[in-house]
């Protein structure tokens, strides 16, 4: 475990792979931590310097009780890169990590080489949905949210056939700090990047889960159609497609990165 101090706040970071290899930064979803990438790192770290970090409010990173926004979440990612002395990186983000990637591609494009944006959206309404989740977390903690979260993340047939994976995912959700979950819910609630992403000029791969009820195939298609030259790949998966279809996900990103 590596803890980096960034502008007086602590972030949990893990680096795998050769120090002189091209950088590949991974960014996790809401209610998860950097362990969600465990299936990808062994393959990707053979060719890349893979940087994983826990988003603000998640895992072992700082989790202040406040409403966050993507300007803050994006600058957190830049702070990690700066602390590691990395000028430019490939990016792979899923869900909230993909949203953070969109912010970086529009606000700091020179820091990103190629970006894979998986199971994500440029806008997710309505606000009442996110306010409801914030209230649920306040009343019952992550225990009140975990089962509904797993149902959104994975189709029923996968939940039933992969009990060990479900146990790992359930534990990951439950260890998410409530304040951090609420802060990131506010960031997603207030996000609208639909116009800004039309100016992105970096190579982008959009990965869509055909069974994803959270960030739907239509959400992914909107991103792909808004970014000139963007590619799109559809996997037969729900929301956490990298966990449900690890081999296919890993290969799709590796092929895109070249």
PDB file of C-alpha atoms in Angstrom:
ATOM      1  CA  UNK A   1       0.000   0.000   0.000  1.00  0.00           C
ATOM      2  CA  UNK A   2       1.293   3.462  -0.966  1.00  0.00           C
ATOM      3  CA  UNK A   3      -0.227   6.549   0.616  1.00  0.00           C
ATOM      4  CA  UNK A   4       0.412   9.829  -1.193  1.00  0.00           C
ATOM      5  CA  UNK A   5      -0.147  13.235   0.363  1.00  0.00           C
ATOM      6  CA  UNK A   6      -1.725  15.544  -2.227  1.00  0.00           C
ATOM      7  CA  UNK A   7      -2.439  19.114  -1.153  1.00  0.00           C
ATOM      8  CA  UNK A   8      -2.692  18.003   2.446  1.00  0.00           C
ATOM      9  CA  UNK A   9      -4.998  15.041   1.754  1.00  0.00           C
ATOM     10  CA  UNK A  10      -4.133  11.337   1.702  1.00  0.00           C
ATOM     11  CA  UNK A  11      -4.729   9.092  -1.314  1.00  0.00           C
ATOM     12  CA  UNK A  12      -4.245   5.358  -1.559  1.00  0.00           C
ATOM     13  CA  UNK A  13      -2.280   4.436  -4.690  1.00  0.00           C
ATOM     14  CA  UNK A  14      -0.839   1.207  -6.036  1.00  0.00           C
ATOM     15  CA  UNK A  15       1.663   0.921  -8.895  1.00  0.00           C
ATOM     16  CA  UNK A  16       2.443  -2.312 -10.768  1.00  0.00           C
ATOM     17  CA  UNK A  17       4.673  -3.003 -13.737  1.00  0.00           C
ATOM     18  CA  UNK A  18       8.013  -1.735 -15.047  1.00  0.00           C
ATOM     19  CA  UNK A  19       8.982   1.754 -13.920  1.00  0.00           C
ATOM     20  CA  UNK A  20      10.097   2.680 -17.442  1.00  0.00           C
ATOM     21  CA  UNK A  21       6.957   1.392 -19.207  1.00  0.00           C
ATOM     22  CA  UNK A  22       4.194   3.660 -20.569  1.00  0.00           C
ATOM     23  CA  UNK A  23       1.776   4.675 -17.829  1.00  0.00           C
ATOM     24  CA  UNK A  24      -1.793   3.362 -17.640  1.00  0.00           C
ATOM     25  CA  UNK A  25      -4.002   4.885 -14.939  1.00  0.00           C
ATOM     26  CA  UNK A  26      -7.109   3.043 -13.721  1.00  0.00           C
ATOM     27  CA  UNK A  27     -10.059   4.771 -12.069  1.00  0.00           C
ATOM     28  CA  UNK A  28     -12.780   2.936 -10.174  1.00  0.00           C
ATOM     29  CA  UNK A  29     -16.558   3.156  -9.969  1.00  0.00           C
ATOM     30  CA  UNK A  30     -18.807   4.493  -7.237  1.00  0.00           C
ATOM     31  CA  UNK A  31     -18.936   2.161  -4.193  1.00  0.00           C
ATOM     32  CA  UNK A  32     -15.718   0.367  -5.148  1.00  0.00           C
ATOM     33  CA  UNK A  33     -11.971   0.665  -4.647  1.00  0.00           C
ATOM     34  CA  UNK A  34      -8.838  -0.070  -6.631  1.00  0.00           C
ATOM     35  CA  UNK A  35      -9.262  -3.813  -6.038  1.00  0.00           C
ATOM     36  CA  UNK A  36     -11.995  -3.851  -8.700  1.00  0.00           C
ATOM     37  CA  UNK A  37      -9.145  -3.971 -11.251  1.00  0.00           C
ATOM     38  CA  UNK A  38      -7.478  -7.076  -9.802  1.00  0.00           C
ATOM     39  CA  UNK A  39      -8.396  -9.215 -12.823  1.00  0.00           C
ATOM     40  CA  UNK A  40      -6.812  -6.778 -15.293  1.00  0.00           C
ATOM     41  CA  UNK A  41      -3.553  -5.826 -13.586  1.00  0.00           C
ATOM     42  CA  UNK A  42      -1.590  -9.082 -14.104  1.00  0.00           C
ATOM     43  CA  UNK A  43      -1.976  -8.800 -17.890  1.00  0.00           C
ATOM     44  CA  UNK A  44      -1.645  -5.046 -18.278  1.00  0.00           C
ATOM     45  CA  UNK A  45       1.315  -4.685 -15.925  1.00  0.00           C
ATOM     46  CA  UNK A  46       3.469  -6.797 -18.230  1.00  0.00           C
ATOM     47  CA  UNK A  47       3.453  -3.940 -20.738  1.00  0.00           C
ATOM     48  CA  UNK A  48       2.454  -0.856 -18.757  1.00  0.00           C
ATOM     49  CA  UNK A  49       3.229   0.926 -15.526  1.00  0.00           C
ATOM     50  CA  UNK A  50      -0.258   0.490 -14.078  1.00  0.00           C
ATOM     51  CA  UNK A  51      -1.370   3.113 -11.578  1.00  0.00           C
ATOM     52  CA  UNK A  52      -4.457   2.437  -9.484  1.00  0.00           C
ATOM     53  CA  UNK A  53      -5.863   4.845  -6.926  1.00  0.00           C
ATOM     54  CA  UNK A  54      -8.886   5.019  -4.658  1.00  0.00           C
ATOM     55  CA  UNK A  55     -11.125   7.913  -5.612  1.00  0.00           C
ATOM     56  CA  UNK A  56     -11.734  10.573  -2.981  1.00  0.00           C
ATOM     57  CA  UNK A  57     -14.280   9.082  -0.602  1.00  0.00           C
ATOM     58  CA  UNK A  58     -13.412   5.476  -1.410  1.00  0.00           C
ATOM     59  CA  UNK A  59     -11.133   2.744  -0.158  1.00  0.00           C
ATOM     60  CA  UNK A  60      -8.283   4.068   1.959  1.00  0.00           C
ATOM     61  CA  UNK A  61      -8.252   7.565   0.438  1.00  0.00           C
ATOM     62  CA  UNK A  62      -9.470  10.723   2.127  1.00  0.00           C
ATOM     63  CA  UNK A  63     -13.253  10.798   2.662  1.00  0.00           C
ATOM     64  CA  UNK A  64     -14.364  14.213   3.921  1.00  0.00           C
ATOM     65  CA  UNK A  65     -18.041  14.832   4.636  1.00  0.00           C
ATOM     66  CA  UNK A  66     -18.858  17.244   1.824  1.00  0.00           C
ATOM     67  CA  UNK A  67     -20.393  17.372  -1.627  1.00  0.00           C
ATOM     68  CA  UNK A  68     -17.733  16.639  -4.252  1.00  0.00           C
ATOM     69  CA  UNK A  69     -17.662  17.601  -7.937  1.00  0.00           C
ATOM     70  CA  UNK A  70     -15.779  16.391 -10.990  1.00  0.00           C
ATOM     71  CA  UNK A  71     -13.471  19.370 -10.997  1.00  0.00           C
ATOM     72  CA  UNK A  72     -12.237  18.100  -7.636  1.00  0.00           C
ATOM     73  CA  UNK A  73     -12.186  14.434  -8.663  1.00  0.00           C
ATOM     74  CA  UNK A  74     -10.321  15.244 -11.859  1.00  0.00           C
ATOM     75  CA  UNK A  75      -7.755  17.349 -10.046  1.00  0.00           C
ATOM     76  CA  UNK A  76      -7.251  14.521  -7.576  1.00  0.00           C
ATOM     77  CA  UNK A  77      -6.216  12.285 -10.484  1.00  0.00           C
ATOM     78  CA  UNK A  78      -3.858  14.955 -11.785  1.00  0.00           C
ATOM     79  CA  UNK A  79      -2.396  15.261  -8.304  1.00  0.00           C
ATOM     80  CA  UNK A  80      -1.626  11.539  -8.235  1.00  0.00           C
ATOM     81  CA  UNK A  81       0.099  11.791 -11.615  1.00  0.00           C
ATOM     82  CA  UNK A  82       2.101  14.813 -10.483  1.00  0.00           C
ATOM     83  CA  UNK A  83       3.150  13.087  -7.261  1.00  0.00           C
ATOM     84  CA  UNK A  84       4.436  10.136  -9.280  1.00  0.00           C
ATOM     85  CA  UNK A  85       6.194  12.369 -11.819  1.00  0.00           C
ATOM     86  CA  UNK A  86       4.029  11.194 -14.735  1.00  0.00           C
ATOM     87  CA  UNK A  87       3.446  13.788 -17.435  1.00  0.00           C
ATOM     88  CA  UNK A  88       1.161  11.722 -19.659  1.00  0.00           C
ATOM     89  CA  UNK A  89      -0.763   8.471 -19.206  1.00  0.00           C
ATOM     90  CA  UNK A  90      -3.224   6.180 -20.873  1.00  0.00           C
ATOM     91  CA  UNK A  91      -6.511   6.105 -18.972  1.00  0.00           C
ATOM     92  CA  UNK A  92      -9.037   3.393 -18.219  1.00  0.00           C
ATOM     93  CA  UNK A  93     -11.998   4.356 -16.074  1.00  0.00           C
ATOM     94  CA  UNK A  94     -15.276   2.601 -15.384  1.00  0.00           C
ATOM     95  CA  UNK A  95     -18.520   4.367 -14.435  1.00  0.00           C
ATOM     96  CA  UNK A  96     -17.428   7.223 -12.129  1.00  0.00           C
ATOM     97  CA  UNK A  97     -13.882   6.560 -13.328  1.00  0.00           C
ATOM     98  CA  UNK A  98     -15.053   7.058 -16.898  1.00  0.00           C
ATOM     99  CA  UNK A  99     -16.739  10.323 -15.920  1.00  0.00           C
ATOM    100  CA  UNK A 100     -13.467  11.465 -14.370  1.00  0.00           C
ATOM    101  CA  UNK A 101     -11.754  10.492 -17.618  1.00  0.00           C
ATOM    102  CA  UNK A 102     -14.187  12.681 -19.580  1.00  0.00           C
ATOM    103  CA  UNK A 103     -13.300  15.610 -17.326  1.00  0.00           C
ATOM    104  CA  UNK A 104      -9.579  15.039 -17.902  1.00  0.00           C
ATOM    105  CA  UNK A 105     -10.048  14.743 -21.655  1.00  0.00           C
ATOM    106  CA  UNK A 106     -11.771  18.124 -21.725  1.00  0.00           C
ATOM    107  CA  UNK A 107      -9.776  19.988 -19.071  1.00  0.00           C
ATOM    108  CA  UNK A 108      -6.284  18.448 -19.278  1.00  0.00           C
ATOM    109  CA  UNK A 109      -6.098  16.637 -22.627  1.00  0.00           C
ATOM    110  CA  UNK A 110      -2.312  16.924 -22.804  1.00  0.00           C
ATOM    111  CA  UNK A 111      -2.075  14.581 -19.809  1.00  0.00           C
ATOM    112  CA  UNK A 112      -3.966  11.753 -21.555  1.00  0.00           C
ATOM    113  CA  UNK A 113      -2.645   9.683 -24.456  1.00  0.00           C
ATOM    114  CA  UNK A 114      -5.469   7.197 -25.138  1.00  0.00           C
ATOM    115  CA  UNK A 115      -8.565   6.691 -22.986  1.00  0.00           C
ATOM    116  CA  UNK A 116     -10.850   3.687 -22.475  1.00  0.00           C
ATOM    117  CA  UNK A 117     -14.161   4.771 -20.934  1.00  0.00           C
ATOM    118  CA  UNK A 118     -16.243   1.842 -19.741  1.00  0.00           C
ATOM    119  CA  UNK A 119     -19.852   1.600 -18.572  1.00  0.00           C
ATOM    120  CA  UNK A 120     -20.140   5.322 -18.112  1.00  0.00           C
ATOM    121  CA  UNK A 121     -22.230   8.358 -18.993  1.00  0.00           C
ATOM    122  CA  UNK A 122     -21.820  12.070 -19.615  1.00  0.00           C
ATOM    123  CA  UNK A 123     -24.962  12.845 -17.617  1.00  0.00           C
ATOM    124  CA  UNK A 124     -26.982  10.769 -15.131  1.00  0.00           C
ATOM    125  CA  UNK A 125     -30.305  12.046 -13.862  1.00  0.00           C
ATOM    126  CA  UNK A 126     -32.633  12.678 -12.319  1.00  0.00           C
ATOM    127  CA  UNK A 127     -31.254  14.552  -9.285  1.00  0.00           C
ATOM    128  CA  UNK A 128     -33.933  13.002  -7.075  1.00  0.00           C
ATOM    129  CA  UNK A 129     -32.422   9.545  -7.646  1.00  0.00           C
ATOM    130  CA  UNK A 130     -29.064  10.652  -6.242  1.00  0.00           C
ATOM    131  CA  UNK A 131     -30.613  12.611  -3.414  1.00  0.00           C
ATOM    132  CA  UNK A 132     -32.533   9.449  -2.495  1.00  0.00           C
ATOM    133  CA  UNK A 133     -29.352   7.380  -2.383  1.00  0.00           C
ATOM    134  CA  UNK A 134     -27.671  10.030  -0.246  1.00  0.00           C
ATOM    135  CA  UNK A 135     -30.565   9.866   2.224  1.00  0.00           C
ATOM    136  CA  UNK A 136     -30.558   6.068   2.226  1.00  0.00           C
ATOM    137  CA  UNK A 137     -26.859   6.035   3.065  1.00  0.00           C
ATOM    138  CA  UNK A 138     -27.442   8.537   5.857  1.00  0.00           C
ATOM    139  CA  UNK A 139     -30.182   6.408   7.403  1.00  0.00           C
ATOM    140  CA  UNK A 140     -28.814   2.895   6.939  1.00  0.00           C
ATOM    141  CA  UNK A 141     -25.184   3.109   5.835  1.00  0.00           C
ATOM    142  CA  UNK A 142     -23.796   0.999   3.011  1.00  0.00           C
ATOM    143  CA  UNK A 143     -25.663  -2.014   4.395  1.00  0.00           C
ATOM    144  CA  UNK A 144     -28.882  -0.395   3.164  1.00  0.00           C
ATOM    145  CA  UNK A 145     -27.454  -0.008  -0.356  1.00  0.00           C
ATOM    146  CA  UNK A 146     -25.322  -3.076  -0.971  1.00  0.00           C
ATOM    147  CA  UNK A 147     -27.884  -5.519  -2.357  1.00  0.00           C
ATOM    148  CA  UNK A 148     -29.440  -2.999  -4.729  1.00  0.00           C
ATOM    149  CA  UNK A 149     -25.941  -2.020  -5.863  1.00  0.00           C
ATOM    150  CA  UNK A 150     -25.008  -5.611  -6.695  1.00  0.00           C
ATOM    151  CA  UNK A 151     -28.280  -6.030  -8.595  1.00  0.00           C
ATOM    152  CA  UNK A 152     -27.437  -2.980 -10.727  1.00  0.00           C
ATOM    153  CA  UNK A 153     -23.867  -4.134 -11.260  1.00  0.00           C
ATOM    154  CA  UNK A 154     -24.482  -7.738 -12.311  1.00  0.00           C
ATOM    155  CA  UNK A 155     -27.263  -9.671 -14.085  1.00  0.00           C
ATOM    156  CA  UNK A 156     -29.097 -12.285 -12.009  1.00  0.00           C
ATOM    157  CA  UNK A 157     -27.520 -15.256 -13.779  1.00  0.00           C
ATOM    158  CA  UNK A 158     -24.014 -13.985 -12.960  1.00  0.00           C
ATOM    159  CA  UNK A 159     -24.852 -13.229  -9.327  1.00  0.00           C
ATOM    160  CA  UNK A 160     -26.123 -16.795  -8.939  1.00  0.00           C
ATOM    161  CA  UNK A 161     -23.217 -18.469 -10.746  1.00  0.00           C
ATOM    162  CA  UNK A 162     -20.312 -16.584  -9.163  1.00  0.00           C
ATOM    163  CA  UNK A 163     -20.753 -16.604  -5.358  1.00  0.00           C
ATOM    164  CA  UNK A 164     -17.063 -15.955  -4.647  1.00  0.00           C
ATOM    165  CA  UNK A 165     -17.052 -12.888  -6.881  1.00  0.00           C
ATOM    166  CA  UNK A 166     -20.258 -11.657  -5.253  1.00  0.00           C
ATOM    167  CA  UNK A 167     -18.734 -12.062  -1.799  1.00  0.00           C
ATOM    168  CA  UNK A 168     -15.729  -9.993  -2.869  1.00  0.00           C
ATOM    169  CA  UNK A 169     -17.914  -7.301  -4.428  1.00  0.00           C
ATOM    170  CA  UNK A 170     -20.239  -7.174  -1.422  1.00  0.00           C
ATOM    171  CA  UNK A 171     -17.304  -6.692   0.935  1.00  0.00           C
ATOM    172  CA  UNK A 172     -15.938  -3.928  -1.291  1.00  0.00           C
ATOM    173  CA  UNK A 173     -19.228  -2.027  -1.266  1.00  0.00           C
ATOM    174  CA  UNK A 174     -19.613  -2.405   2.498  1.00  0.00           C
ATOM    175  CA  UNK A 175     -16.185  -0.950   3.238  1.00  0.00           C
ATOM    176  CA  UNK A 176     -16.946   2.222   1.234  1.00  0.00           C
ATOM    177  CA  UNK A 177     -17.085   5.205   3.614  1.00  0.00           C
ATOM    178  CA  UNK A 178     -20.629   6.558   3.828  1.00  0.00           C
ATOM    179  CA  UNK A 179     -19.466  10.171   3.637  1.00  0.00           C
ATOM    180  CA  UNK A 180     -17.416   9.398   0.546  1.00  0.00           C
ATOM    181  CA  UNK A 181     -20.294   7.615  -1.146  1.00  0.00           C
ATOM    182  CA  UNK A 182     -22.570  10.574  -0.456  1.00  0.00           C
ATOM    183  CA  UNK A 183     -20.000  13.078  -1.695  1.00  0.00           C
ATOM    184  CA  UNK A 184     -19.544  11.215  -4.969  1.00  0.00           C
ATOM    185  CA  UNK A 185     -23.313  10.796  -5.419  1.00  0.00           C
ATOM    186  CA  UNK A 186     -23.519  14.592  -5.319  1.00  0.00           C
ATOM    187  CA  UNK A 187     -20.785  14.864  -7.958  1.00  0.00           C
ATOM    188  CA  UNK A 188     -22.624  12.513 -10.312  1.00  0.00           C
ATOM    189  CA  UNK A 189     -25.961  14.209  -9.597  1.00  0.00           C
ATOM    190  CA  UNK A 190     -24.595  17.593 -10.631  1.00  0.00           C
ATOM    191  CA  UNK A 191     -22.549  16.425 -13.631  1.00  0.00           C
ATOM    192  CA  UNK A 192     -23.432  17.291 -17.220  1.00  0.00           C
ATOM    193  CA  UNK A 193     -20.566  16.828 -19.679  1.00  0.00           C
ATOM    194  CA  UNK A 194     -22.690  16.244 -22.789  1.00  0.00           C
ATOM    195  CA  UNK A 195     -21.619  19.423 -24.568  1.00  0.00           C
ATOM    196  CA  UNK A 196     -18.039  19.593 -23.313  1.00  0.00           C
ATOM    197  CA  UNK A 197     -17.104  16.146 -24.613  1.00  0.00           C
ATOM    198  CA  UNK A 198     -17.773  17.198 -28.217  1.00  0.00           C
ATOM    199  CA  UNK A 199     -14.397  18.947 -28.169  1.00  0.00           C
ATOM    200  CA  UNK A 200     -12.369  15.875 -27.162  1.00  0.00           C
ATOM    201  CA  UNK A 201      -9.622  15.141 -29.682  1.00  0.00           C
ATOM    202  CA  UNK A 202      -7.791  12.214 -28.054  1.00  0.00           C
ATOM    203  CA  UNK A 203      -8.271   8.575 -29.117  1.00  0.00           C
ATOM    204  CA  UNK A 204     -11.172   7.120 -27.118  1.00  0.00           C
ATOM    205  CA  UNK A 205     -12.642   3.650 -26.719  1.00  0.00           C
ATOM    206  CA  UNK A 206     -16.129   3.407 -25.220  1.00  0.00           C
ATOM    207  CA  UNK A 207     -16.965   0.037 -23.670  1.00  0.00           C
ATOM    208  CA  UNK A 208     -20.658  -0.691 -23.233  1.00  0.00           C
ATOM    209  CA  UNK A 209     -22.371  -3.447 -21.282  1.00  0.00           C
ATOM    210  CA  UNK A 210     -25.330  -4.788 -23.241  1.00  0.00           C
ATOM    211  CA  UNK A 211     -27.108  -5.637 -19.964  1.00  0.00           C
ATOM    212  CA  UNK A 212     -26.082  -2.508 -18.054  1.00  0.00           C
ATOM    213  CA  UNK A 213     -29.127  -0.871 -16.389  1.00  0.00           C
ATOM    214  CA  UNK A 214     -27.080   1.876 -14.715  1.00  0.00           C
ATOM    215  CA  UNK A 215     -25.094   3.445 -17.567  1.00  0.00           C
ATOM    216  CA  UNK A 216     -27.087   2.055 -20.451  1.00  0.00           C
ATOM    217  CA  UNK A 217     -25.918   1.230 -23.980  1.00  0.00           C
ATOM    218  CA  UNK A 218     -27.617   4.465 -25.054  1.00  0.00           C
ATOM    219  CA  UNK A 219     -25.432   6.418 -22.596  1.00  0.00           C
ATOM    220  CA  UNK A 220     -22.317   4.866 -24.095  1.00  0.00           C
ATOM    221  CA  UNK A 221     -23.511   5.440 -27.650  1.00  0.00           C
ATOM    222  CA  UNK A 222     -24.061   9.121 -26.894  1.00  0.00           C
ATOM    223  CA  UNK A 223     -20.460   9.460 -25.728  1.00  0.00           C
ATOM    224  CA  UNK A 224     -19.096   7.568 -28.739  1.00  0.00           C
ATOM    225  CA  UNK A 225     -21.143   9.649 -31.193  1.00  0.00           C
ATOM    226  CA  UNK A 226     -20.116  12.917 -29.517  1.00  0.00           C
ATOM    227  CA  UNK A 227     -16.343  12.332 -29.670  1.00  0.00           C
ATOM    228  CA  UNK A 228     -14.867  12.463 -33.170  1.00  0.00           C
ATOM    229  CA  UNK A 229     -13.250   9.152 -34.120  1.00  0.00           C
ATOM    230  CA  UNK A 230     -14.281   7.324 -30.931  1.00  0.00           C
ATOM    231  CA  UNK A 231     -14.555   3.543 -31.104  1.00  0.00           C
ATOM    232  CA  UNK A 232     -17.187   1.506 -29.285  1.00  0.00           C
ATOM    233  CA  UNK A 233     -17.172  -2.113 -28.114  1.00  0.00           C
ATOM    234  CA  UNK A 234     -20.193  -3.875 -26.610  1.00  0.00           C
ATOM    235  CA  UNK A 235     -19.736  -6.722 -24.136  1.00  0.00           C
ATOM    236  CA  UNK A 236     -22.460  -9.129 -23.023  1.00  0.00           C
ATOM    237  CA  UNK A 237     -22.290  -7.836 -19.463  1.00  0.00           C
ATOM    238  CA  UNK A 238     -23.860  -5.632 -16.840  1.00  0.00           C
ATOM    239  CA  UNK A 239     -22.336  -2.582 -15.186  1.00  0.00           C
ATOM    240  CA  UNK A 240     -19.024  -3.915 -13.888  1.00  0.00           C
ATOM    241  CA  UNK A 241     -18.081  -5.480 -17.192  1.00  0.00           C
ATOM    242  CA  UNK A 242     -14.414  -5.795 -16.244  1.00  0.00           C
ATOM    243  CA  UNK A 243     -15.388  -8.109 -13.368  1.00  0.00           C
ATOM    244  CA  UNK A 244     -18.103 -10.038 -15.180  1.00  0.00           C
ATOM    245  CA  UNK A 245     -16.171 -10.462 -18.451  1.00  0.00           C
ATOM    246  CA  UNK A 246     -12.545 -10.014 -17.373  1.00  0.00           C
ATOM    247  CA  UNK A 247     -10.813 -11.700 -20.311  1.00  0.00           C
ATOM    248  CA  UNK A 248     -12.866  -9.872 -22.950  1.00  0.00           C
ATOM    249  CA  UNK A 249     -12.537  -6.535 -21.192  1.00  0.00           C
ATOM    250  CA  UNK A 250      -8.794  -6.911 -20.695  1.00  0.00           C
ATOM    251  CA  UNK A 251      -8.273  -7.861 -24.342  1.00  0.00           C
ATOM    252  CA  UNK A 252     -10.445  -5.034 -25.694  1.00  0.00           C
ATOM    253  CA  UNK A 253      -8.494  -2.384 -23.800  1.00  0.00           C
ATOM    254  CA  UNK A 254      -5.114  -3.958 -24.668  1.00  0.00           C
ATOM    255  CA  UNK A 255      -6.011  -4.021 -28.348  1.00  0.00           C
ATOM    256  CA  UNK A 256      -7.113  -0.378 -28.248  1.00  0.00           C
ATOM    257  CA  UNK A 257      -3.949   0.762 -26.490  1.00  0.00           C
ATOM    258  CA  UNK A 258      -1.877  -1.038 -29.131  1.00  0.00           C
TER     259      UNK A 258
END
